[in-house]
Amino acid sequence: MTALKIGLTIVFVLVSIAVVGIVLIQDGESGGLSGSISGGGETFWNKNKNRSAEGKIEKVTKYLVVAFMVLSLLLNLPVFG
């Protein structure tokens, strides 16, 4: 195993643990289809969601998932085989 593959594997494991943790922290979506039909999606909270802690957690989740996918693709390249 090369040093680069070991380093990427360690980062991959840390990102994986972070993704699991941050997904468990997030609140569940309870509105669903019925909330969008009745107009529940247009509340003040949903309009300013990006400024809240929940919006920041969602943004971090997106970045971590992208890092997870990129690392998983890199680790499966034939160069590291």
C-alpha angles and dihedrals in degrees: 000000000000123000091246093055091047091050093048091048092053091049089047092054092048092049090048092053090046092051092051092047097047093047090053090051094055123096118245120252105248099169099074121158094324091057093053093048095050093046097252091133094069098069125130090251094057093047092054096035095119091063094054129082090254091056091051091050090053091051092050089048091056092051093047093050091050089050089049092053094045093048092047090052092047093049091052096053114118090239090074094043 
